[in-house]
Short mmCIF file of C-alpha atoms in Angstrom, two decimals:
data_model
loop_
_atom_site.label_atom_id
_atom_site.label_comp_id
_atom_site.label_asym_id
_atom_site.label_seq_id
_atom_site.Cartn_x
_atom_site.Cartn_y
_atom_site.Cartn_z
CA MET Z 1 -18.34 -30.29 16.00
CA LYS Z 2 -21.65 -31.86 18.69
CA LYS Z 3 -19.00 -30.93 21.41
CA ARG Z 4 -18.11 -27.33 19.69
CA LEU Z 5 -21.64 -26.46 19.20
CA SER Z 6 -22.33 -27.45 22.54
CA ILE Z 7 -19.27 -25.65 23.99
CA VAL Z 8 -20.84 -23.14 21.78
CA PHE Z 9 -24.46 -22.81 23.17
CA SER Z 10 -22.51 -23.41 27.20
CA ALA Z 11 -20.97 -19.59 26.48
CA MET Z 12 -23.83 -18.11 25.44
CA PHE Z 13 -25.90 -18.92 28.68
CA LEU Z 14 -22.64 -18.01 30.80
CA LEU Z 15 -22.88 -14.63 28.76
CA THR Z 16 -26.53 -14.16 29.70
CA MET Z 17 -25.02 -13.73 33.35
CA LEU Z 18 -23.57 -9.87 32.29
CA THR Z 19 -25.84 -7.18 32.41
CA SER Z 20 -24.58 -3.82 30.67
CA CYS Z 21 -26.66 -3.88 26.30
CA ASN Z 22 -27.72 -6.69 25.01
CA THR Z 23 -29.22 -7.51 21.47
CA THR Z 24 -30.30 -10.61 19.67
CA LEU Z 25 -27.90 -12.51 17.21
CA GLY Z 26 -28.67 -14.54 14.34
CA ILE Z 27 -26.71 -17.53 15.32
CA GLU Z 28 -26.11 -20.41 12.49
CA THR Z 29 -25.17 -23.81 13.36
CA VAL Z 30 -24.53 -26.02 10.27
CA SER Z 31 -24.09 -29.49 9.75
CA SER Z 32 -23.16 -32.06 7.24
CA THR Z 33 -24.12 -35.28 5.31
CA ASP Z 34 -21.71 -36.59 2.62
CA GLU Z 35 -24.04 -35.51 0.28
CA ALA Z 36 -25.17 -31.72 1.26
CA VAL Z 37 -24.57 -29.23 3.72
CA THR Z 38 -27.42 -27.38 4.98
CA VAL Z 39 -27.40 -23.87 7.44
CA ALA Z 40 -29.90 -23.88 9.97
CA HIS Z 41 -30.52 -20.48 11.27
CA SER Z 42 -32.07 -19.33 15.08
CA GLU Z 43 -31.86 -16.64 17.42
CA THR Z 44 -31.29 -15.79 20.59
CA THR Z 45 -31.40 -12.92 22.53
CA VAL Z 46 -27.77 -12.44 24.56
CA GLU Z 47 -26.54 -10.61 26.90
CA TYR Z 48 -23.21 -9.01 26.93
CA SER Z 49 -21.04 -6.28 27.84
CA THR Z 50 -20.59 -3.11 26.78
CA GLU Z 51 -16.42 -3.31 27.91
CA GLU Z 52 -14.24 -5.97 26.58
CA TYR Z 53 -15.57 -9.53 27.70
CA THR Z 54 -13.21 -12.57 28.48
CA THR Z 55 -13.85 -15.64 30.51
CA GLU Z 56 -10.83 -17.56 31.66
CA GLU Z 57 -11.70 -19.78 28.86
CA TYR Z 58 -13.92 -17.74 26.16
CA SER Z 59 -13.31 -14.13 24.25
CA GLU Z 60 -16.34 -12.11 22.31
CA TYR Z 61 -14.43 -12.67 19.05
CA THR Z 62 -16.30 -11.99 15.26
CA LEU Z 63 -15.53 -15.15 13.25
CA PHE Z 64 -13.54 -14.39 9.41
CA VAL Z 65 -15.04 -17.67 7.11
CA SER Z 66 -14.21 -17.23 3.00
CA ALA Z 67 -17.19 -17.73 0.89
CA SER Z 68 -16.19 -21.05 -0.63
CA GLU Z 69 -15.89 -22.59 3.73
CA ILE Z 70 -18.87 -23.36 5.36
CA LEU Z 71 -18.98 -21.59 8.65
CA SER Z 72 -17.32 -23.49 11.12
CA THR Z 73 -15.61 -23.40 14.33
CA SER Z 74 -12.93 -25.60 12.64
CA HIS Z 75 -12.36 -22.70 9.84
CA VAL Z 76 -10.96 -19.46 11.57
CA VAL Z 77 -9.00 -17.33 9.68
CA GLY Z 78 -8.77 -14.37 11.80
CA ALA Z 79 -10.81 -13.03 14.67
CA GLU Z 80 -11.89 -9.39 15.76
CA LYS Z 81 -13.06 -7.83 19.01
CA VAL Z 82 -16.44 -6.70 17.85
CA GLY Z 83 -17.62 -3.88 19.86
CA PRO Z 84 -21.72 -3.35 20.24
CA SER Z 85 -21.87 -1.01 17.59
CA GLU Z 86 -20.53 -3.01 15.39
CA LEU Z 87 -22.94 -5.81 16.14
CA GLU Z 88 -26.08 -4.59 14.25
CA TYR Z 89 -23.78 -6.16 11.65
CA ALA Z 90 -25.19 -9.16 12.16
CA GLU Z 91 -28.56 -8.42 11.74
CA SER Z 92 -28.89 -10.34 8.55
CA THR Z 93 -27.44 -13.79 8.86
CA GLU Z 94 -29.82 -15.36 5.93
CA PRO Z 95 -27.65 -17.68 3.59
CA SER Z 96 -29.03 -16.12 0.53
CA THR Z 97 -27.24 -12.85 1.90
CA ARG Z 98 -23.71 -14.43 3.16
CA LYS Z 99 -21.03 -12.20 0.91
CA PRO Z 100 -17.23 -12.64 0.37
CA GLY Z 101 -15.66 -12.30 3.10
CA ARG Z 102 -18.62 -11.50 6.06
CA THR Z 103 -18.39 -11.00 8.92
CA PHE Z 104 -20.47 -13.33 11.31
CA PRO Z 105 -20.94 -12.97 15.26
CA THR Z 106 -20.21 -16.23 17.22
CA LEU Z 107 -18.24 -17.50 19.73
CA ILE Z 108 -15.19 -19.25 19.71
CA PRO Z 109 -12.23 -20.94 23.01
CA ARG Z 110 -10.13 -18.03 22.62
CA ASN Z 111 -6.45 -20.97 21.79
CA SER Z 112 -8.30 -21.60 18.76
CA PHE Z 113 -7.53 -18.56 16.09
CA LYS Z 114 -3.91 -16.57 15.44
CA THR Z 115 -3.85 -13.49 17.09
CA GLY Z 116 -0.95 -11.67 17.31
CA ARG Z 117 1.43 -9.67 14.73
CA GLU Z 118 0.97 -12.80 11.71
CA PHE Z 119 -2.34 -11.43 11.60
CA PHE Z 120 -0.67 -8.76 8.80
CA ASP Z 121 1.43 -11.48 7.29
CA ASP Z 122 -1.63 -12.19 4.37
CA ALA Z 123 -2.23 -8.65 4.59
CA VAL Z 124 -1.77 -6.06 1.13
CA PHE Z 125 -2.35 -2.24 2.66
CA VAL Z 126 -4.07 -0.31 -1.22
CA GLY Z 127 -3.42 3.61 -1.14
CA ASP Z 128 -2.52 6.61 -2.08
CA SER Z 129 -0.35 9.41 -1.46
CA ILE Z 130 -1.06 9.13 2.52
CA SER Z 131 -0.88 5.12 2.37
CA LEU Z 132 2.60 6.22 0.14
CA GLY Z 133 3.91 7.46 3.75
CA LEU Z 134 2.89 4.09 5.45
CA ARG Z 135 4.75 2.48 3.60
CA ASN Z 136 7.65 4.15 4.17
CA TYR Z 137 8.05 3.86 7.60
CA VAL Z 138 6.69 0.44 7.45
CA ASN Z 139 10.16 0.00 6.03
CA SER Z 140 11.71 2.58 7.80
CA GLN Z 141 10.96 0.26 10.97
CA ARG Z 142 11.48 -2.86 9.49
CA ASN Z 143 15.18 -2.12 8.20
CA SER Z 144 16.09 -0.78 11.21
CA GLY Z 145 14.94 -4.75 13.03
CA LYS Z 146 11.31 -3.79 14.73
CA ASP Z 147 8.29 -5.71 13.46
CA CYS Z 148 5.39 -3.82 12.14
CA LEU Z 149 2.62 -4.62 9.93
CA GLY Z 150 4.41 -8.42 10.20
CA LYS Z 151 4.64 -9.21 6.84
CA ALA Z 152 1.90 -7.01 4.91
CA GLN Z 153 2.61 -5.91 1.14
CA PHE Z 154 1.77 -2.96 -0.79
CA LEU Z 155 -0.34 -1.51 -3.69
CA VAL Z 156 0.13 1.81 -3.38
CA ALA Z 157 0.56 4.80 -6.25
CA GLY Z 158 0.40 9.13 -5.71
CA SER Z 159 -2.85 10.03 -6.49
CA MET Z 160 -4.77 7.20 -7.55
CA GLY Z 161 -8.71 6.88 -6.37
CA TYR Z 162 -11.68 4.38 -6.09
CA GLY Z 163 -12.30 6.27 -9.58
CA ASN Z 164 -8.73 6.52 -11.45
CA ALA Z 165 -8.08 3.18 -10.65
CA LEU Z 166 -11.07 1.79 -12.81
CA GLY Z 167 -9.38 2.77 -16.09
CA ALA Z 168 -7.34 -0.20 -18.21
CA ILE Z 169 -3.41 -0.43 -17.72
CA GLY Z 170 -2.27 2.91 -20.33
CA SER Z 171 -5.18 4.95 -20.48
CA SER Z 172 -4.16 8.33 -19.61
CA TYR Z 173 -6.96 9.00 -16.68
CA SER Z 174 -5.95 5.73 -14.64
CA ILE Z 175 -3.73 5.57 -11.72
CA HIS Z 176 -2.29 1.89 -11.05
CA PRO Z 177 0.41 0.77 -8.35
CA LYS Z 178 3.45 -1.32 -9.40
CA TYR Z 179 4.08 -5.20 -8.15
CA GLN Z 180 8.20 -5.53 -9.10
CA GLY Z 181 8.55 -2.83 -11.32
CA LYS Z 182 5.24 -2.82 -13.46
CA GLU Z 183 2.26 -1.14 -14.16
CA VAL Z 184 -0.74 -3.61 -12.44
CA LEU Z 185 -4.69 -3.75 -11.64
CA ILE Z 186 -5.25 -3.42 -8.23
CA GLU Z 187 -7.37 -6.78 -8.34
CA ASP Z 188 -4.57 -8.92 -10.01
CA GLY Z 189 -1.70 -7.16 -7.33
CA VAL Z 190 -3.62 -8.80 -5.08
CA LYS Z 191 -3.63 -11.60 -6.78
CA LEU Z 192 -0.20 -11.78 -7.30
CA ILE Z 193 0.75 -10.95 -4.00
CA GLY Z 194 -1.34 -14.05 -2.86
CA ALA Z 195 -3.37 -12.15 -0.53
CA LYS Z 196 -5.74 -12.51 1.39
CA LYS Z 197 -6.03 -9.60 3.33
CA VAL Z 198 -7.08 -6.27 1.89
CA PHE Z 199 -6.62 -2.68 3.77
CA ILE Z 200 -7.59 -0.30 1.27
CA MET Z 201 -7.47 3.25 2.16
CA LEU Z 202 -9.03 5.32 -1.15
CA GLY Z 203 -10.86 7.95 -1.67
CA LEU Z 204 -8.43 11.29 -0.91
CA ASN Z 205 -8.28 11.63 -4.96
CA ASP Z 206 -12.59 11.16 -5.60
CA PHE Z 207 -13.93 13.35 -2.99
CA CYS Z 208 -13.04 16.07 -4.97
CA VAL Z 209 -14.02 15.38 -8.23
CA TYR Z 210 -17.12 12.70 -7.68
CA SER Z 211 -20.56 13.18 -5.99
CA VAL Z 212 -20.28 10.67 -3.50
CA GLU Z 213 -22.64 8.74 -5.22
CA THR Z 214 -20.58 8.09 -7.95
CA GLY Z 215 -18.32 7.54 -5.54
CA MET Z 216 -19.52 4.67 -3.89
CA LYS Z 217 -20.93 3.09 -7.02
CA ASN Z 218 -16.76 3.37 -8.14
CA ALA Z 219 -16.01 2.56 -4.87
CA GLU Z 220 -18.12 -0.46 -4.54
CA LYS Z 221 -17.44 -1.41 -8.78
CA LEU Z 222 -13.69 -1.46 -7.77
CA ILE Z 223 -13.97 -3.18 -3.99
CA ASN Z 224 -16.04 -6.32 -6.81
CA ARG Z 225 -13.34 -6.43 -9.34
CA ILE Z 226 -11.17 -7.24 -5.89
CA ILE Z 227 -13.05 -10.07 -4.97
CA GLU Z 228 -14.21 -11.45 -8.14
CA LYS Z 229 -10.23 -12.65 -8.78
CA ASN Z 230 -9.80 -13.38 -5.08
CA PRO Z 231 -12.68 -14.66 -3.49
CA ASP Z 232 -11.41 -15.97 -0.58
CA ILE Z 233 -9.57 -12.11 0.76
CA ARG Z 234 -11.29 -9.55 3.33
CA ILE Z 235 -11.95 -6.57 2.84
CA PHE Z 236 -11.05 -4.10 5.20
CA ILE Z 237 -12.24 0.10 4.16
CA GLN Z 238 -9.96 2.46 6.28
CA SER Z 239 -11.36 5.89 6.40
CA VAL Z 240 -10.09 8.72 4.47
CA THR Z 241 -7.83 10.71 6.47
CA PRO Z 242 -8.27 14.20 7.06
CA VAL Z 243 -6.91 17.86 6.37
CA ILE Z 244 -5.49 19.88 8.35
CA LYS Z 245 -7.56 23.53 9.28
CA ALA Z 246 -5.48 25.65 7.20
CA LYS Z 247 -5.67 23.73 4.71
CA GLU Z 248 -9.61 23.42 4.46
CA HIS Z 249 -10.77 25.15 0.81
CA GLY Z 250 -13.87 25.18 -1.25
CA LYS Z 251 -14.78 21.71 -0.77
CA PHE Z 252 -12.06 20.38 0.78
CA ASN Z 253 -12.94 19.96 3.38
CA ASN Z 254 -13.59 18.22 6.22
CA LYS Z 255 -17.08 17.99 6.37
CA SER Z 256 -16.78 17.11 3.30
CA ILE Z 257 -14.66 14.02 3.99
CA ASP Z 258 -16.41 12.94 6.69
CA ALA Z 259 -20.14 13.00 4.26
CA PHE Z 260 -17.43 10.49 2.59
CA ASN Z 261 -16.49 8.45 4.72
CA ASP Z 262 -19.65 7.80 6.65
CA ALA Z 263 -20.91 6.82 3.24
CA LEU Z 264 -18.31 4.47 3.32
CA LYS Z 265 -19.42 3.24 6.01
CA ASN Z 266 -22.64 2.41 4.98
CA LEU Z 267 -21.42 0.53 1.68
CA CYS Z 268 -19.45 -1.09 4.38
CA ARG Z 269 -22.49 -2.58 6.21
CA SER Z 270 -24.21 -3.24 3.33
CA ASN Z 271 -22.26 -5.40 1.59
CA GLY Z 272 -20.26 -7.14 4.64
CA TRP Z 273 -16.37 -5.36 4.91
CA THR Z 274 -15.05 -4.26 8.05
CA TYR Z 275 -14.92 -0.25 8.21
CA VAL Z 276 -11.52 1.10 9.92
CA ASP Z 277 -11.76 4.60 10.70
CA VAL Z 278 -8.49 6.13 11.01
CA ALA Z 279 -9.83 9.42 10.77
CA SER Z 280 -10.81 10.01 14.25
CA SER Z 281 -7.59 9.20 15.82
CA LEU Z 282 -6.33 11.47 13.67
CA LYS Z 283 -7.96 14.69 14.06
CA GLY Z 284 -8.38 17.12 17.14
CA THR Z 285 -11.21 18.78 18.52
CA ASP Z 286 -12.33 20.73 15.72
CA ASN Z 287 -12.36 17.31 13.62
CA CYS Z 288 -9.56 18.80 11.63
CA PHE Z 289 -5.74 16.72 10.77
CA LEU Z 290 -3.64 17.57 13.88
CA ASP Z 291 -0.90 19.92 12.61
CA GLY Z 292 1.74 17.22 14.95
CA TYR Z 293 0.64 14.64 12.36
CA CYS Z 294 1.00 16.12 8.85
CA SER Z 295 4.43 16.46 7.31
CA ASP Z 296 3.70 18.88 4.35
CA LYS Z 297 1.25 21.59 7.02
CA ASP Z 298 3.71 24.24 3.85
CA SER Z 299 1.22 22.57 0.94
CA GLN Z 300 -1.82 19.92 0.76
CA GLY Z 301 -2.07 19.64 4.96
CA VAL Z 302 -3.06 16.52 4.34
CA HIS Z 303 0.35 13.61 4.68
CA MET Z 304 1.43 12.02 7.74
CA SER Z 305 4.11 12.77 9.70
CA TYR Z 306 5.93 9.15 11.34
CA SER Z 307 4.59 10.50 14.19
CA GLY Z 308 1.42 10.19 12.95
CA CYS Z 309 2.00 6.46 11.58
CA LYS Z 310 2.83 5.57 14.41
CA VAL Z 311 -1.15 6.36 15.30
CA TRP Z 312 -2.34 5.00 11.88
CA ILE Z 313 -0.13 1.86 13.30
CA ASP Z 314 -0.93 1.33 16.56
CA LEU Z 315 -4.81 1.66 16.00
CA LEU Z 316 -5.01 -1.12 13.41
CA THR Z 317 -2.53 -3.19 15.86
CA ASN Z 318 -4.67 -2.60 18.94
CA LYS Z 319 -7.88 -3.81 16.69
CA TYR Z 320 -6.10 -6.92 15.34
CA CYS Z 321 -3.15 -7.82 16.55
CA MET F 1 41.44 1.21 -69.59
CA ARG F 2 38.82 3.34 -67.75
CA LYS F 3 36.78 0.38 -66.88
CA THR F 4 40.01 -1.43 -65.69
CA ALA F 5 40.10 1.23 -63.42
CA SER F 6 36.79 1.69 -62.28
CA ILE F 7 36.78 -1.86 -61.48
CA ILE F 8 40.20 -1.03 -59.13
CA LEU F 9 39.23 1.61 -57.74
CA ILE F 10 35.39 0.30 -56.75
CA ILE F 11 37.62 -3.09 -54.74
CA ALA F 12 40.20 -1.00 -53.58
CA MET F 13 36.95 1.04 -51.62
CA LEU F 14 34.93 -2.43 -50.76
CA PHE F 15 38.81 -3.43 -48.62
CA ALA F 16 38.49 -0.18 -46.76
CA PHE F 17 35.28 -0.10 -45.89
CA ALA F 18 35.59 -4.28 -44.86
CA SER F 19 38.44 -2.39 -42.44
CA CYS F 20 35.87 -0.16 -41.13
CA GLY F 21 33.68 -2.86 -39.08
CA ASN F 22 32.81 -4.62 -36.66
CA SER F 23 35.78 -7.01 -35.41
CA GLY F 24 33.80 -8.85 -33.47
CA GLU F 25 35.74 -8.10 -30.70
CA PRO F 26 33.65 -6.51 -27.67
CA ILE F 27 33.79 -3.02 -26.66
CA ALA F 28 35.01 -2.32 -23.40
CA PRO F 29 33.28 -0.91 -21.02
CA VAL F 30 33.30 3.26 -20.62
CA GLU F 31 35.91 3.27 -16.97
CA VAL F 32 34.91 6.35 -14.64
CA ASN F 33 36.31 6.52 -11.04
CA CYS F 34 34.66 7.90 -8.26
CA THR F 35 36.57 8.93 -6.06
CA GLU F 36 34.45 8.68 -2.54
CA ALA F 37 32.04 5.69 -1.36
CA LEU F 38 28.34 6.19 -2.65
CA GLU F 39 27.29 7.27 1.03
CA ASN F 40 30.24 9.54 1.23
CA ILE F 41 28.75 11.37 -1.63
CA TYR F 42 25.20 11.62 -0.18
CA LEU F 43 26.73 12.64 2.88
CA LYS F 44 27.82 15.81 1.54
CA ILE F 45 24.84 16.04 -1.04
CA SER F 46 22.24 16.21 2.83
CA GLU F 47 25.04 18.97 4.39
CA GLU F 48 24.48 21.58 2.21
CA ILE F 49 20.46 20.48 0.89
CA PRO F 50 18.72 18.94 3.63
CA MET F 51 15.88 16.94 3.10
CA GLU F 52 12.89 19.48 3.58
CA TYR F 53 10.57 16.23 5.63
CA GLU F 54 11.79 13.21 7.15
CA LYS F 55 14.19 10.55 5.47
CA PHE F 56 13.48 6.65 4.45
CA ASN F 57 16.64 5.26 3.59
CA LEU F 58 16.09 2.60 0.95
CA THR F 59 17.78 -0.54 1.20
CA ALA F 60 19.03 -2.99 -1.76
CA ASN F 61 15.89 -5.15 -1.34
CA ASP F 62 13.50 -2.61 -1.36
CA MET F 63 14.81 -1.71 -4.72
CA ILE F 64 12.09 -4.29 -5.88
CA ASP F 65 9.49 -2.45 -4.52
CA TYR F 66 9.95 0.75 -5.06
CA TYR F 67 11.24 1.13 -8.45
CA GLY F 68 11.82 -2.33 -9.89
CA ILE F 69 15.53 -3.03 -9.09
CA LYS F 70 16.88 -6.19 -8.42
CA ALA F 71 19.09 -6.33 -5.17
CA ASN F 72 21.67 -8.96 -7.16
CA LYS F 73 22.59 -5.88 -9.55
CA ILE F 74 23.74 -3.31 -7.71
CA GLU F 75 26.96 -3.33 -5.83
CA GLU F 76 26.58 0.09 -4.15
CA ILE F 77 23.45 1.35 -2.86
CA VAL F 78 22.39 5.39 -1.22
CA ALA F 79 18.83 5.92 -2.26
CA VAL F 80 16.60 8.33 -0.21
CA GLN F 81 13.14 9.33 0.20
CA ASP F 82 11.75 11.98 2.01
CA ALA F 83 8.44 10.91 4.51
CA CYS F 84 6.00 11.51 2.14
CA GLY F 85 7.26 9.18 -0.25
CA TYR F 86 5.99 11.20 -3.46
CA LYS F 87 8.27 14.11 -3.02
CA ASP F 88 11.87 14.50 -3.58
CA GLU F 89 14.23 10.85 -3.84
CA ILE F 90 18.09 10.53 -4.09
CA VAL F 91 18.95 7.36 -5.68
CA MET F 92 23.07 6.21 -6.23
CA ILE F 93 23.94 3.07 -6.97
CA LYS F 94 27.00 1.24 -8.52
CA ALA F 95 25.99 -1.75 -10.74
CA LYS F 96 27.64 -4.73 -10.87
CA ASN F 97 28.31 -4.66 -14.63
CA SER F 98 27.83 -1.78 -17.13
CA GLU F 99 24.74 -3.67 -18.45
CA ASP F 100 22.64 -3.97 -15.60
CA ALA F 101 24.26 0.09 -14.85
CA GLU F 102 21.98 0.79 -18.64
CA GLU F 103 18.75 -2.21 -16.95
CA ILE F 104 18.50 -0.02 -13.77
CA ALA F 105 19.20 3.64 -15.84
CA ASP F 106 16.15 2.59 -18.08
CA LEU F 107 13.57 1.13 -14.53
CA LEU F 108 14.88 4.78 -12.80
CA GLY F 109 13.60 7.00 -15.80
CA GLN F 110 10.67 4.48 -16.19
CA HIS F 111 10.39 5.54 -13.04
CA ILE F 112 10.16 8.97 -13.66
CA SER F 113 7.52 8.59 -16.31
CA TYR F 114 5.43 7.29 -13.87
CA GLN F 115 5.70 9.83 -11.46
CA MET F 116 4.52 12.33 -13.93
CA ASP F 117 1.84 10.60 -15.02
CA SER F 118 1.08 10.53 -11.28
CA MET F 119 1.78 13.69 -9.86
CA LYS F 120 0.31 16.20 -13.13
CA ASP F 121 -3.28 16.73 -11.76
CA TYR F 122 -2.58 16.68 -8.55
CA ASP F 123 0.64 18.52 -7.60
CA ALA F 124 1.77 20.98 -10.10
CA GLU F 125 5.09 22.07 -8.24
CA GLN F 126 6.01 18.30 -8.06
CA TYR F 127 4.82 17.78 -12.30
CA LYS F 128 7.53 20.47 -12.82
CA ILE F 129 10.65 19.22 -10.55
CA LEU F 130 9.38 15.62 -13.11
CA THR F 131 10.03 17.16 -16.17
CA SER F 132 13.72 18.55 -15.22
CA SER F 133 14.64 15.30 -13.37
CA ILE F 134 17.01 13.35 -15.09
CA VAL F 135 18.50 9.43 -15.00
CA ASP F 136 22.58 10.33 -15.32
CA ILE F 137 24.71 6.74 -15.81
CA LYS F 138 28.24 6.39 -16.19
CA GLY F 139 29.85 3.45 -16.55
CA GLU F 140 28.81 1.09 -13.65
CA TYR F 141 27.44 4.20 -12.13
CA VAL F 142 24.13 5.48 -12.31
CA ALA F 143 22.00 8.44 -10.18
CA MET F 144 18.48 9.84 -10.09
CA PHE F 145 17.70 12.96 -8.67
CA ILE F 146 13.78 14.86 -8.00
CA SER F 147 14.29 17.43 -6.14
CA SER F 148 13.47 21.18 -5.78
CA SER F 149 17.87 21.77 -6.13
CA GLN F 150 18.52 18.64 -8.42
CA ASN F 151 20.74 20.02 -10.62
CA ARG F 152 22.84 20.65 -7.19
CA MET F 153 23.04 17.67 -6.25
CA LEU F 154 24.22 16.32 -9.66
CA GLU F 155 26.84 19.06 -9.06
CA ILE F 156 27.84 17.85 -6.46
CA TYR F 157 28.08 13.57 -7.30
CA ASP F 158 29.17 15.36 -10.68
CA SER F 159 32.62 16.56 -9.32
CA TYR F 160 33.59 13.00 -7.71
CA PHE F 161 34.20 11.33 -10.60
CA THR F 162 37.09 11.69 -12.97
CA ASP F 163 38.13 10.63 -16.51
#
């Protein structure tokens, strides 16, 4: 442990040699005794590059920990490249604000964590009809012998939203996914699958029905239910995807979707969840869903073609593998 | 005399009813004859009624996730969905036996009900299609067509079955 901490601090010193940006990071050190674990907090100023920083031995990554694990370089459960804007999430590192799935910035040896497609092996994708299309694309790739999102599974249902997924199974207003043919609450489905990461894309069936404030309350309630049933879960909230220009009408428009996504981003920030911006990769300069990625241009104008799904998959794969 | 005749008639009726009862032997399965492989039936359907969207061909192993149907109950299958995942669906299965076929038919019926619940406030056109969708079962063969052309699909499918 002491040797590893020494390595970490040595790497931090190396980082001061690069001078594009700097920020103050909270770095936690952990010591343990037979009786108790104490967490100390220290701050230091670190300079880092806005471009990907690599050395022969170290890369700048964010360390993920589960609620039940002590922050330690020996408990790496995943890693993600950290861009400058995401380091903002690191400001609050008080132990009392630690929440399940929270990310903490640190420096870890490159070879001490998994990267590659296996990142998604213990992931489940939760979503509405947009994700129904993703499931079909992923399975079509897998059935033709290609690796696609590892062994990730799906809990998806058309018209599902943060709001209607809160209802009891069988209630008139609720929508739930199926697991092996049986309707399940999302949190129960995640548990049955044994997933350790959940990628959620909901909201398309919420942003026109509820105010942004109510939408976020519903989202937070649903996600907390998932965490309560699955304490070791890591939460990734994917943005709502856009609509093509020709199908914008009334409140159903990209400006409203953007407002919902901004609120989701803030929700993630305040809870330590990871926000994944899928929408930006699918839009043109007019801030609308690109026609080429849309499979139902004559209908709702929101569902993805296989080429749209490929963009989505490439985004996730480049970000996490 | 009348009393004796009545008793004789009652006994005779009892024997008559007994002869109509179940002998305990299993009922012979309905025999159907399908003149083509399901894949060829699908080719015929898709030639006449091409899917509007990109297609996804499901395998027997996919059926548990999509419909709750176990792969070991399937002898032959063609299952296709559109890329959207909630519009057109074609499922044609030859089950291992009649019992499995009934179970599969039940699951597909549940799927239609589930889709109706999802679509009723979401996509009025798709909901209307689903209200007319049926599951067809002929012996070991089960089929479900969800499409604006589902009636014609069923006609083409039926044409490959003889008594």
